PDB file of C-alpha atoms in Angstrom:
ATOM      1  CA  UNK A   1     -14.706 -31.072   1.606  1.00  0.00           C
ATOM      2  CA  UNK A   2     -14.104 -28.362  -1.041  1.00  0.00           C
ATOM      3  CA  UNK A   3     -10.915 -26.560  -0.868  1.00  0.00           C
ATOM      4  CA  UNK A   4     -11.073 -22.847   0.022  1.00  0.00           C
ATOM      5  CA  UNK A   5      -9.536 -21.133  -2.906  1.00  0.00           C
ATOM      6  CA  UNK A   6      -7.875 -17.697  -2.617  1.00  0.00           C
ATOM      7  CA  UNK A   7      -7.294 -15.576  -5.821  1.00  0.00           C
ATOM      8  CA  UNK A   8      -4.157 -13.357  -5.736  1.00  0.00           C
ATOM      9  CA  UNK A   9      -4.325 -10.540  -8.252  1.00  0.00           C
ATOM     10  CA  UNK A  10      -1.252  -8.452  -8.765  1.00  0.00           C
ATOM     11  CA  UNK A  11       1.506  -7.581 -11.173  1.00  0.00           C
ATOM     12  CA  UNK A  12       3.533 -10.733 -10.619  1.00  0.00           C
ATOM     13  CA  UNK A  13       6.649  -9.914 -12.649  1.00  0.00           C
ATOM     14  CA  UNK A  14       9.702  -9.211 -10.348  1.00  0.00           C
ATOM     15  CA  UNK A  15      11.440  -7.604 -13.406  1.00  0.00           C
ATOM     16  CA  UNK A  16       8.635  -4.991 -13.586  1.00  0.00           C
ATOM     17  CA  UNK A  17       7.915  -4.187  -9.988  1.00  0.00           C
ATOM     18  CA  UNK A  18       9.939  -4.871  -6.828  1.00  0.00           C
ATOM     19  CA  UNK A  19       6.775  -5.656  -4.958  1.00  0.00           C
ATOM     20  CA  UNK A  20       6.112  -8.881  -6.878  1.00  0.00           C
ATOM     21  CA  UNK A  21       8.972 -10.664  -5.045  1.00  0.00           C
ATOM     22  CA  UNK A  22       7.680  -9.405  -1.644  1.00  0.00           C
ATOM     23  CA  UNK A  23       4.120 -10.772  -2.383  1.00  0.00           C
ATOM     24  CA  UNK A  24       5.389 -14.208  -3.347  1.00  0.00           C
ATOM     25  CA  UNK A  25       7.892 -14.514  -0.590  1.00  0.00           C
ATOM     26  CA  UNK A  26       5.365 -13.427   2.001  1.00  0.00           C
ATOM     27  CA  UNK A  27       2.881 -15.983   0.777  1.00  0.00           C
ATOM     28  CA  UNK A  28       5.564 -18.691   1.280  1.00  0.00           C
ATOM     29  CA  UNK A  29       6.284 -17.596   4.699  1.00  0.00           C
ATOM     30  CA  UNK A  30       2.523 -17.501   5.609  1.00  0.00           C
ATOM     31  CA  UNK A  31       1.801 -20.971   4.093  1.00  0.00           C
ATOM     32  CA  UNK A  32       4.713 -22.248   6.223  1.00  0.00           C
ATOM     33  CA  UNK A  33       4.181 -20.628   9.444  1.00  0.00           C
ATOM     34  CA  UNK A  34       0.653 -18.849   9.871  1.00  0.00           C
ATOM     35  CA  UNK A  35      -2.040 -21.098  11.467  1.00  0.00           C
ATOM     36  CA  UNK A  36      -4.646 -22.188   9.064  1.00  0.00           C
ATOM     37  CA  UNK A  37      -3.062 -20.856   5.839  1.00  0.00           C
ATOM     38  CA  UNK A  38      -1.730 -24.085   4.576  1.00  0.00           C
ATOM     39  CA  UNK A  39      -5.270 -25.197   4.372  1.00  0.00           C
ATOM     40  CA  UNK A  40      -6.042 -22.492   1.731  1.00  0.00           C
ATOM     41  CA  UNK A  41      -5.527 -23.023  -2.038  1.00  0.00           C
ATOM     42  CA  UNK A  42      -3.959 -20.129  -4.024  1.00  0.00           C
ATOM     43  CA  UNK A  43      -4.389 -19.249  -7.700  1.00  0.00           C
ATOM     44  CA  UNK A  44      -2.791 -16.399  -9.353  1.00  0.00           C
ATOM     45  CA  UNK A  45      -3.567 -13.584 -11.882  1.00  0.00           C
ATOM     46  CA  UNK A  46      -1.087 -11.248 -13.241  1.00  0.00           C
ATOM     47  CA  UNK A  47      -3.143  -8.049 -13.491  1.00  0.00           C
ATOM     48  CA  UNK A  48      -0.198  -5.968 -14.645  1.00  0.00           C
ATOM     49  CA  UNK A  49      -1.547  -3.115 -12.279  1.00  0.00           C
ATOM     50  CA  UNK A  50      -3.960  -2.028 -14.902  1.00  0.00           C
ATOM     51  CA  UNK A  51      -7.729  -1.682 -14.757  1.00  0.00           C
ATOM     52  CA  UNK A  52      -8.307  -3.534 -18.004  1.00  0.00           C
ATOM     53  CA  UNK A  53      -5.980  -6.612 -17.199  1.00  0.00           C
ATOM     54  CA  UNK A  54      -7.337  -6.594 -13.535  1.00  0.00           C
ATOM     55  CA  UNK A  55     -10.935  -6.835 -14.737  1.00  0.00           C
ATOM     56  CA  UNK A  56      -9.920  -9.684 -17.032  1.00  0.00           C
ATOM     57  CA  UNK A  57      -8.437 -11.497 -13.975  1.00  0.00           C
ATOM     58  CA  UNK A  58     -11.636 -10.845 -12.056  1.00  0.00           C
ATOM     59  CA  UNK A  59     -13.756 -12.476 -14.732  1.00  0.00           C
ATOM     60  CA  UNK A  60     -11.349 -15.511 -14.760  1.00  0.00           C
ATOM     61  CA  UNK A  61     -11.415 -15.848 -11.036  1.00  0.00           C
ATOM     62  CA  UNK A  62     -15.204 -15.497 -10.997  1.00  0.00           C
ATOM     63  CA  UNK A  63     -15.546 -18.344 -13.627  1.00  0.00           C
ATOM     64  CA  UNK A  64     -13.141 -20.482 -11.562  1.00  0.00           C
ATOM     65  CA  UNK A  65     -15.335 -20.040  -8.355  1.00  0.00           C
ATOM     66  CA  UNK A  66     -12.531 -18.554  -5.929  1.00  0.00           C
ATOM     67  CA  UNK A  67     -13.772 -17.924  -2.526  1.00  0.00           C
ATOM     68  CA  UNK A  68     -11.802 -14.647  -1.804  1.00  0.00           C
ATOM     69  CA  UNK A  69      -9.314 -12.357  -3.521  1.00  0.00           C
ATOM     70  CA  UNK A  70      -6.117 -10.841  -2.124  1.00  0.00           C
ATOM     71  CA  UNK A  71      -5.393  -7.828  -4.246  1.00  0.00           C
ATOM     72  CA  UNK A  72      -5.496  -6.188  -6.620  1.00  0.00           C
ATOM     73  CA  UNK A  73      -2.431  -4.275  -5.160  1.00  0.00           C
ATOM     74  CA  UNK A  74      -2.493  -1.202  -7.700  1.00  0.00           C
ATOM     75  CA  UNK A  75      -5.168   1.385  -7.117  1.00  0.00           C
ATOM     76  CA  UNK A  76      -5.849   1.541 -10.766  1.00  0.00           C
ATOM     77  CA  UNK A  77      -6.174  -2.162 -10.981  1.00  0.00           C
ATOM     78  CA  UNK A  78      -8.529  -2.140  -8.125  1.00  0.00           C
ATOM     79  CA  UNK A  79     -10.738   0.436  -9.783  1.00  0.00           C
ATOM     80  CA  UNK A  80     -11.106  -1.937 -12.852  1.00  0.00           C
ATOM     81  CA  UNK A  81     -12.005  -4.975 -10.978  1.00  0.00           C
ATOM     82  CA  UNK A  82     -13.851  -4.284  -7.783  1.00  0.00           C
ATOM     83  CA  UNK A  83     -17.354  -4.175  -9.442  1.00  0.00           C
ATOM     84  CA  UNK A  84     -16.902  -7.519 -10.995  1.00  0.00           C
ATOM     85  CA  UNK A  85     -16.088  -9.065  -7.722  1.00  0.00           C
ATOM     86  CA  UNK A  86     -18.933  -7.432  -5.931  1.00  0.00           C
ATOM     87  CA  UNK A  87     -21.411  -8.549  -8.603  1.00  0.00           C
ATOM     88  CA  UNK A  88     -20.001 -12.190  -8.080  1.00  0.00           C
ATOM     89  CA  UNK A  89     -20.176 -11.841  -4.378  1.00  0.00           C
ATOM     90  CA  UNK A  90     -16.460 -12.383  -3.857  1.00  0.00           C
ATOM     91  CA  UNK A  91     -14.754 -10.621  -0.816  1.00  0.00           C
ATOM     92  CA  UNK A  92     -11.769  -8.630  -1.829  1.00  0.00           C
ATOM     93  CA  UNK A  93      -9.008  -8.001   0.680  1.00  0.00           C
ATOM     94  CA  UNK A  94      -6.760  -5.058  -0.454  1.00  0.00           C
ATOM     95  CA  UNK A  95      -3.349  -4.958   1.098  1.00  0.00           C
ATOM     96  CA  UNK A  96      -1.845  -1.997  -0.652  1.00  0.00           C
ATOM     97  CA  UNK A  97      -4.477  -0.039  -2.835  1.00  0.00           C
ATOM     98  CA  UNK A  98      -4.967   3.251  -1.046  1.00  0.00           C
ATOM     99  CA  UNK A  99      -7.331   4.892  -3.628  1.00  0.00           C
ATOM    100  CA  UNK A 100     -10.618   6.373  -2.388  1.00  0.00           C
ATOM    101  CA  UNK A 101     -13.163   4.707  -4.583  1.00  0.00           C
ATOM    102  CA  UNK A 102     -16.485   6.703  -5.723  1.00  0.00           C
ATOM    103  CA  UNK A 103     -18.669   4.619  -3.441  1.00  0.00           C
ATOM    104  CA  UNK A 104     -18.347   2.026  -0.674  1.00  0.00           C
ATOM    105  CA  UNK A 105     -18.316  -1.687  -1.630  1.00  0.00           C
ATOM    106  CA  UNK A 106     -19.702  -4.175   0.674  1.00  0.00           C
ATOM    107  CA  UNK A 107     -17.348  -6.816  -0.474  1.00  0.00           C
ATOM    108  CA  UNK A 108     -13.968  -4.634  -0.136  1.00  0.00           C
ATOM    109  CA  UNK A 109     -11.715  -4.690   2.923  1.00  0.00           C
ATOM    110  CA  UNK A 110      -8.628  -2.617   3.054  1.00  0.00           C
ATOM    111  CA  UNK A 111      -5.692  -3.386   5.125  1.00  0.00           C
ATOM    112  CA  UNK A 112      -3.555  -0.288   4.325  1.00  0.00           C
ATOM    113  CA  UNK A 113      -4.308   3.116   5.127  1.00  0.00           C
ATOM    114  CA  UNK A 114      -6.419   5.102   2.520  1.00  0.00           C
ATOM    115  CA  UNK A 115      -5.833   8.231   0.438  1.00  0.00           C
ATOM    116  CA  UNK A 116      -7.726  10.312   2.988  1.00  0.00           C
ATOM    117  CA  UNK A 117      -5.236   9.473   5.712  1.00  0.00           C
ATOM    118  CA  UNK A 118      -2.387   9.998   3.380  1.00  0.00           C
ATOM    119  CA  UNK A 119      -3.479  13.368   2.325  1.00  0.00           C
ATOM    120  CA  UNK A 120      -4.291  14.486   5.773  1.00  0.00           C
ATOM    121  CA  UNK A 121      -0.832  13.585   7.101  1.00  0.00           C
ATOM    122  CA  UNK A 122       0.895  15.271   4.164  1.00  0.00           C
ATOM    123  CA  UNK A 123      -1.087  18.477   4.862  1.00  0.00           C
ATOM    124  CA  UNK A 124      -0.179  18.013   8.522  1.00  0.00           C
ATOM    125  CA  UNK A 125       3.477  17.799   7.629  1.00  0.00           C
ATOM    126  CA  UNK A 126       3.324  20.948   5.540  1.00  0.00           C
ATOM    127  CA  UNK A 127       1.716  22.835   8.454  1.00  0.00           C
ATOM    128  CA  UNK A 128       4.190  21.401  10.956  1.00  0.00           C
ATOM    129  CA  UNK A 129       7.138  22.379   8.911  1.00  0.00           C
ATOM    130  CA  UNK A 130       5.859  26.033   8.349  1.00  0.00           C
ATOM    131  CA  UNK A 131       5.921  25.890   4.600  1.00  0.00           C
ATOM    132  CA  UNK A 132       3.944  28.910   3.355  1.00  0.00           C
ATOM    133  CA  UNK A 133       3.715  27.866  -0.395  1.00  0.00           C
ATOM    134  CA  UNK A 134       3.943  24.368  -1.681  1.00  0.00           C
ATOM    135  CA  UNK A 135       3.613  23.023  -5.231  1.00  0.00           C
ATOM    136  CA  UNK A 136       1.387  19.927  -5.448  1.00  0.00           C
ATOM    137  CA  UNK A 137       2.716  17.575  -8.439  1.00  0.00           C
ATOM    138  CA  UNK A 138       1.865  14.050  -9.462  1.00  0.00           C
ATOM    139  CA  UNK A 139       2.591  11.424 -12.057  1.00  0.00           C
ATOM    140  CA  UNK A 140       0.125  10.859 -14.920  1.00  0.00           C
ATOM    141  CA  UNK A 141      -1.882   8.044 -13.220  1.00  0.00           C
ATOM    142  CA  UNK A 142      -5.525   8.539 -12.427  1.00  0.00           C
ATOM    143  CA  UNK A 143      -5.038   7.498  -8.860  1.00  0.00           C
ATOM    144  CA  UNK A 144      -2.115   9.790  -7.849  1.00  0.00           C
ATOM    145  CA  UNK A 145      -3.666  12.740  -9.898  1.00  0.00           C
ATOM    146  CA  UNK A 146      -6.711  12.174  -7.434  1.00  0.00           C
ATOM    147  CA  UNK A 147      -4.344  12.106  -4.387  1.00  0.00           C
ATOM    148  CA  UNK A 148      -2.665  15.289  -5.662  1.00  0.00           C
ATOM    149  CA  UNK A 149      -6.032  16.983  -5.928  1.00  0.00           C
ATOM    150  CA  UNK A 150      -7.147  15.847  -2.425  1.00  0.00           C
ATOM    151  CA  UNK A 151      -3.834  17.259  -0.946  1.00  0.00           C
ATOM    152  CA  UNK A 152      -4.322  20.492  -3.018  1.00  0.00           C
ATOM    153  CA  UNK A 153      -7.911  20.983  -1.615  1.00  0.00           C
ATOM    154  CA  UNK A 154      -6.687  20.374   1.886  1.00  0.00           C
ATOM    155  CA  UNK A 155      -3.830  22.968   1.685  1.00  0.00           C
ATOM    156  CA  UNK A 156      -6.195  25.540  -0.048  1.00  0.00           C
ATOM    157  CA  UNK A 157      -4.389  28.720  -0.664  1.00  0.00           C
ATOM    158  CA  UNK A 158      -1.006  27.214   0.458  1.00  0.00           C
ATOM    159  CA  UNK A 159      -1.016  25.028  -2.761  1.00  0.00           C
ATOM    160  CA  UNK A 160       0.503  25.818  -5.993  1.00  0.00           C
ATOM    161  CA  UNK A 161       0.498  23.975  -9.254  1.00  0.00           C
ATOM    162  CA  UNK A 162       4.101  24.665 -10.420  1.00  0.00           C
ATOM    163  CA  UNK A 163       7.338  23.993  -8.621  1.00  0.00           C
ATOM    164  CA  UNK A 164       8.712  26.933 -10.454  1.00  0.00           C
ATOM    165  CA  UNK A 165       6.185  29.415  -9.203  1.00  0.00           C
ATOM    166  CA  UNK A 166       7.689  32.285  -7.348  1.00  0.00           C
ATOM    167  CA  UNK A 167       7.398  31.934  -3.318  1.00  0.00           C
ATOM    168  CA  UNK A 168       7.236  28.194  -3.517  1.00  0.00           C
ATOM    169  CA  UNK A 169       9.206  26.842  -0.537  1.00  0.00           C
ATOM    170  CA  UNK A 170       8.551  23.090  -0.927  1.00  0.00           C
ATOM    171  CA  UNK A 171       7.304  20.440  -3.396  1.00  0.00           C
ATOM    172  CA  UNK A 172       4.771  17.605  -2.811  1.00  0.00           C
ATOM    173  CA  UNK A 173       4.946  14.786  -5.436  1.00  0.00           C
ATOM    174  CA  UNK A 174       2.542  11.915  -5.450  1.00  0.00           C
ATOM    175  CA  UNK A 175       3.191   9.001  -7.780  1.00  0.00           C
ATOM    176  CA  UNK A 176       4.262   5.301  -8.320  1.00  0.00           C
ATOM    177  CA  UNK A 177       7.784   4.337  -7.398  1.00  0.00           C
ATOM    178  CA  UNK A 178       9.441   4.354 -10.804  1.00  0.00           C
ATOM    179  CA  UNK A 179       8.080   7.848 -11.777  1.00  0.00           C
ATOM    180  CA  UNK A 180       8.920   9.070  -8.337  1.00  0.00           C
ATOM    181  CA  UNK A 181      12.404   8.027  -8.603  1.00  0.00           C
ATOM    182  CA  UNK A 182      12.749   9.533 -12.181  1.00  0.00           C
ATOM    183  CA  UNK A 183      11.179  12.831 -11.085  1.00  0.00           C
ATOM    184  CA  UNK A 184      13.426  13.125  -7.966  1.00  0.00           C
ATOM    185  CA  UNK A 185      16.682  12.106  -9.944  1.00  0.00           C
ATOM    186  CA  UNK A 186      15.755  14.686 -12.795  1.00  0.00           C
ATOM    187  CA  UNK A 187      14.816  17.615 -10.460  1.00  0.00           C
ATOM    188  CA  UNK A 188      17.904  17.025  -7.996  1.00  0.00           C
ATOM    189  CA  UNK A 189      20.303  16.691 -10.983  1.00  0.00           C
ATOM    190  CA  UNK A 190      18.966  20.071 -12.347  1.00  0.00           C
ATOM    191  CA  UNK A 191      19.838  21.726  -9.185  1.00  0.00           C
ATOM    192  CA  UNK A 192      16.297  21.999  -7.564  1.00  0.00           C
ATOM    193  CA  UNK A 193      16.902  21.470  -3.844  1.00  0.00           C
ATOM    194  CA  UNK A 194      13.574  22.560  -2.279  1.00  0.00           C
ATOM    195  CA  UNK A 195      12.387  20.276   0.386  1.00  0.00           C
ATOM    196  CA  UNK A 196      10.163  17.326  -0.992  1.00  0.00           C
ATOM    197  CA  UNK A 197       7.446  15.277   0.586  1.00  0.00           C
ATOM    198  CA  UNK A 198       6.282  12.161  -1.392  1.00  0.00           C
ATOM    199  CA  UNK A 199       3.765   9.432  -0.514  1.00  0.00           C
ATOM    200  CA  UNK A 200       3.159   5.704  -0.048  1.00  0.00           C
ATOM    201  CA  UNK A 201       4.622   3.882  -3.109  1.00  0.00           C
ATOM    202  CA  UNK A 202       7.763   6.121  -2.938  1.00  0.00           C
ATOM    203  CA  UNK A 203       8.656   4.636   0.432  1.00  0.00           C
ATOM    204  CA  UNK A 204      11.087   2.113  -0.816  1.00  0.00           C
ATOM    205  CA  UNK A 205      14.994   1.983  -1.034  1.00  0.00           C
ATOM    206  CA  UNK A 206      14.801   2.007  -4.794  1.00  0.00           C
ATOM    207  CA  UNK A 207      13.462   5.745  -4.758  1.00  0.00           C
ATOM    208  CA  UNK A 208      17.150   6.865  -4.210  1.00  0.00           C
ATOM    209  CA  UNK A 209      18.552   4.808  -7.075  1.00  0.00           C
ATOM    210  CA  UNK A 210      20.674   7.231  -9.232  1.00  0.00           C
ATOM    211  CA  UNK A 211      20.023  10.085  -6.864  1.00  0.00           C
ATOM    212  CA  UNK A 212      23.405  11.579  -5.790  1.00  0.00           C
ATOM    213  CA  UNK A 213      21.955  13.956  -3.221  1.00  0.00           C
ATOM    214  CA  UNK A 214      18.345  13.390  -2.077  1.00  0.00           C
ATOM    215  CA  UNK A 215      18.346  16.656  -0.119  1.00  0.00           C
ATOM    216  CA  UNK A 216      15.557  17.502   2.239  1.00  0.00           C
ATOM    217  CA  UNK A 217      13.284  14.681   1.532  1.00  0.00           C
ATOM    218  CA  UNK A 218      10.470  13.085   3.506  1.00  0.00           C
ATOM    219  CA  UNK A 219       7.977  10.194   2.366  1.00  0.00           C
ATOM    220  CA  UNK A 220       4.563   9.517   4.160  1.00  0.00           C
ATOM    221  CA  UNK A 221       4.303   5.719   3.715  1.00  0.00           C
ATOM    222  CA  UNK A 222       3.780   2.464   5.485  1.00  0.00           C
ATOM    223  CA  UNK A 223       5.666   1.152   8.403  1.00  0.00           C
ATOM    224  CA  UNK A 224       8.194  -1.493   8.372  1.00  0.00           C
ATOM    225  CA  UNK A 225       8.059  -4.822  10.099  1.00  0.00           C
ATOM    226  CA  UNK A 226      10.584  -3.987  12.734  1.00  0.00           C
ATOM    227  CA  UNK A 227       8.496  -0.989  13.868  1.00  0.00           C
ATOM    228  CA  UNK A 228       5.461  -3.355  14.642  1.00  0.00           C
ATOM    229  CA  UNK A 229       5.905  -5.379  17.750  1.00  0.00           C
ATOM    230  CA  UNK A 230       3.411  -8.023  16.796  1.00  0.00           C
ATOM    231  CA  UNK A 231       5.348  -8.781  13.534  1.00  0.00           C
ATOM    232  CA  UNK A 232       8.724  -9.638  15.208  1.00  0.00           C
ATOM    233  CA  UNK A 233       8.322 -13.517  14.889  1.00  0.00           C
ATOM    234  CA  UNK A 234       7.151 -13.533  11.364  1.00  0.00           C
ATOM    235  CA  UNK A 235       9.747 -10.937  10.353  1.00  0.00           C
ATOM    236  CA  UNK A 236      12.578 -13.068  11.851  1.00  0.00           C
ATOM    237  CA  UNK A 237      11.314 -15.931   9.835  1.00  0.00           C
ATOM    238  CA  UNK A 238      11.317 -14.128   6.660  1.00  0.00           C
ATOM    239  CA  UNK A 239      14.834 -12.957   7.295  1.00  0.00           C
ATOM    240  CA  UNK A 240      16.122 -16.246   8.067  1.00  0.00           C
ATOM    241  CA  UNK A 241      14.571 -17.795   4.947  1.00  0.00           C
ATOM    242  CA  UNK A 242      15.523 -15.026   2.583  1.00  0.00           C
ATOM    243  CA  UNK A 243      18.527 -13.471   4.331  1.00  0.00           C
ATOM    244  CA  UNK A 244      17.228  -9.985   4.110  1.00  0.00           C
ATOM    245  CA  UNK A 245      14.626  -7.997   6.244  1.00  0.00           C
ATOM    246  CA  UNK A 246      11.117  -7.973   4.880  1.00  0.00           C
ATOM    247  CA  UNK A 247      10.484  -5.163   2.423  1.00  0.00           C
ATOM    248  CA  UNK A 248       7.505  -2.736   2.511  1.00  0.00           C
ATOM    249  CA  UNK A 249       4.117  -4.365   1.966  1.00  0.00           C
ATOM    250  CA  UNK A 250       5.154  -7.684   3.821  1.00  0.00           C
ATOM    251  CA  UNK A 251       3.014  -6.656   6.804  1.00  0.00           C
ATOM    252  CA  UNK A 252      -0.046  -5.708   4.689  1.00  0.00           C
ATOM    253  CA  UNK A 253       0.146  -8.891   2.541  1.00  0.00           C
ATOM    254  CA  UNK A 254       0.562 -11.148   5.621  1.00  0.00           C
ATOM    255  CA  UNK A 255      -2.328  -9.356   7.506  1.00  0.00           C
ATOM    256  CA  UNK A 256      -4.625 -10.015   4.520  1.00  0.00           C
ATOM    257  CA  UNK A 257      -3.814 -13.787   4.404  1.00  0.00           C
ATOM    258  CA  UNK A 258      -4.159 -14.092   8.181  1.00  0.00           C
ATOM    259  CA  UNK A 259      -7.537 -12.264   8.196  1.00  0.00           C
ATOM    260  CA  UNK A 260      -8.709 -14.519   5.395  1.00  0.00           C
ATOM    261  CA  UNK A 261      -7.372 -17.687   7.063  1.00  0.00           C
ATOM    262  CA  UNK A 262      -9.354 -16.805  10.386  1.00  0.00           C
ATOM    263  CA  UNK A 263     -12.449 -15.428   8.823  1.00  0.00           C
ATOM    264  CA  UNK A 264     -13.167 -18.382   6.692  1.00  0.00           C
ATOM    265  CA  UNK A 265     -13.543 -20.587   9.919  1.00  0.00           C
ATOM    266  CA  UNK A 266     -16.703 -18.851  10.792  1.00  0.00           C
ATOM    267  CA  UNK A 267     -20.073 -20.477   9.969  1.00  0.00           C
ATOM    268  CA  UNK A 268     -21.055 -17.060   8.329  1.00  0.00           C
ATOM    269  CA  UNK A 269     -20.448 -15.984   4.859  1.00  0.00           C
ATOM    270  CA  UNK A 270     -16.845 -14.646   4.602  1.00  0.00           C
ATOM    271  CA  UNK A 271     -17.854 -11.015   3.880  1.00  0.00           C
ATOM    272  CA  UNK A 272     -19.971 -10.984   7.071  1.00  0.00           C
ATOM    273  CA  UNK A 273     -17.285 -12.498   8.971  1.00  0.00           C
ATOM    274  CA  UNK A 274     -14.797  -9.982   7.845  1.00  0.00           C
ATOM    275  CA  UNK A 275     -17.167  -7.145   8.514  1.00  0.00           C
ATOM    276  CA  UNK A 276     -17.883  -7.989  12.127  1.00  0.00           C
ATOM    277  CA  UNK A 277     -14.867 -10.219  13.355  1.00  0.00           C
ATOM    278  CA  UNK A 278     -11.835  -9.270  15.049  1.00  0.00           C
ATOM    279  CA  UNK A 279      -8.552 -11.074  13.760  1.00  0.00           C
ATOM    280  CA  UNK A 280      -5.059 -11.615  15.233  1.00  0.00           C
ATOM    281  CA  UNK A 281      -2.709 -10.567  12.621  1.00  0.00           C
ATOM    282  CA  UNK A 282       0.732  -9.071  12.528  1.00  0.00           C
ATOM    283  CA  UNK A 283      -0.726  -5.716  13.399  1.00  0.00           C
ATOM    284  CA  UNK A 284      -2.399  -7.031  16.411  1.00  0.00           C
ATOM    285  CA  UNK A 285      -6.227  -7.504  16.879  1.00  0.00           C
ATOM    286  CA  UNK A 286      -7.400  -6.457  13.500  1.00  0.00           C
ATOM    287  CA  UNK A 287     -11.075  -5.378  12.578  1.00  0.00           C
ATOM    288  CA  UNK A 288     -12.826  -3.360   9.785  1.00  0.00           C
ATOM    289  CA  UNK A 289     -15.345  -0.617   9.989  1.00  0.00           C
ATOM    290  CA  UNK A 290     -16.925   0.197   6.601  1.00  0.00           C
ATOM    291  CA  UNK A 291     -14.204  -1.828   4.868  1.00  0.00           C
ATOM    292  CA  UNK A 292     -11.261   0.049   6.329  1.00  0.00           C
ATOM    293  CA  UNK A 293      -8.906  -1.425   8.941  1.00  0.00           C
ATOM    294  CA  UNK A 294      -9.222   0.402  12.282  1.00  0.00           C
ATOM    295  CA  UNK A 295      -6.123   2.280  13.321  1.00  0.00           C
ATOM    296  CA  UNK A 296      -4.245   1.574  10.043  1.00  0.00           C
ATOM    297  CA  UNK A 297      -0.767   2.918  10.495  1.00  0.00           C
ATOM    298  CA  UNK A 298       1.446   5.321   8.520  1.00  0.00           C
ATOM    299  CA  UNK A 299       5.094   6.025   8.865  1.00  0.00           C
ATOM    300  CA  UNK A 300       7.443   8.805   8.116  1.00  0.00           C
ATOM    301  CA  UNK A 301      10.463   7.881   5.916  1.00  0.00           C
ATOM    302  CA  UNK A 302      13.564  10.105   5.223  1.00  0.00           C
ATOM    303  CA  UNK A 303      17.259   9.425   4.022  1.00  0.00           C
ATOM    304  CA  UNK A 304      19.397   7.939   6.823  1.00  0.00           C
ATOM    305  CA  UNK A 305      23.090   8.525   7.521  1.00  0.00           C
ATOM    306  CA  UNK A 306      23.997   5.864   5.005  1.00  0.00           C
ATOM    307  CA  UNK A 307      22.138   7.617   2.272  1.00  0.00           C
ATOM    308  CA  UNK A 308      19.360   4.840   2.246  1.00  0.00           C
ATOM    309  CA  UNK A 309      15.680   5.684   2.687  1.00  0.00           C
ATOM    310  CA  UNK A 310      14.692   4.671   6.149  1.00  0.00           C
ATOM    311  CA  UNK A 311      11.386   4.655   8.121  1.00  0.00           C
ATOM    312  CA  UNK A 312      11.933   6.965  10.918  1.00  0.00           C
ATOM    313  CA  UNK A 313       8.733   6.867  13.019  1.00  0.00           C
ATOM    314  CA  UNK A 314       5.239   5.378  13.086  1.00  0.00           C
ATOM    315  CA  UNK A 315       2.204   7.616  12.736  1.00  0.00           C
ATOM    316  CA  UNK A 316      -1.008   6.448  14.415  1.00  0.00           C
ATOM    317  CA  UNK A 317      -4.138   7.820  12.635  1.00  0.00           C
ATOM    318  CA  UNK A 318      -7.124   8.992  14.608  1.00  0.00           C
ATOM    319  CA  UNK A 319      -9.357   6.438  12.994  1.00  0.00           C
ATOM    320  CA  UNK A 320     -10.280   4.415   9.909  1.00  0.00           C
TER     321      UNK A 320
END
């Protein structure tokens, strides 16, 4: 019987991204403990989180005949590869890429919340906190410029383009983890102490590296394993094995692997099974509508008493 092969497309260098270690460790935990995962064969493609390299990985995986792909993790990488996978008929399960693509891809299944949910929650936080004028900024990536523009549109007259504009009482910054850290470090060191709201990739302890005083800071990101009741057993196994709690993206990676392992047992093609089935993952019963995981969860992060960034509360979106 032909082995079921899963391609893993991600930036696999732990020296370049803290998430590479999380991915590889979660795969190990899943292979050891999740039912059916040990029967899968994994191949790896280092896509360097870029569209060009992710497309090269997609062509290689297609030539090798992989049955499914977990990843790409970066939104820019997903943009560069998804059409190649669709043309080859290879289902793609995206654990962490939040980007809103220009059209629906029938082979794409997203585990994490999307940018529409992120933008809506950021706008809700602005209204809830009573900010009257908010600067909306981003790093230089195509993805986060798009998220910035979506938030700007939701806030309408409340939004400004410059943090130094008179009357601005808070700043929203959307960006990858490293640029977010650099921006926050520079701004706080310069004496800018306005409230700041950040998004998804910034929800990591490394955000505060070198930041002496984070000030009033919130991050709308993903929940941690201890906040999801169904993740307790696998999180404990991760902690015992690696002597540290599972980091962000552990849940999304594990759920992607579990969904593939269960969907491939169906007699139907994998994409059809993923589209219509319900799978028991760390998030509980998991299903997809139009490629989006139903009831994908967000979380609100803020600095804790020890100065480290912590996930404070889970946010339950209204729909996919």
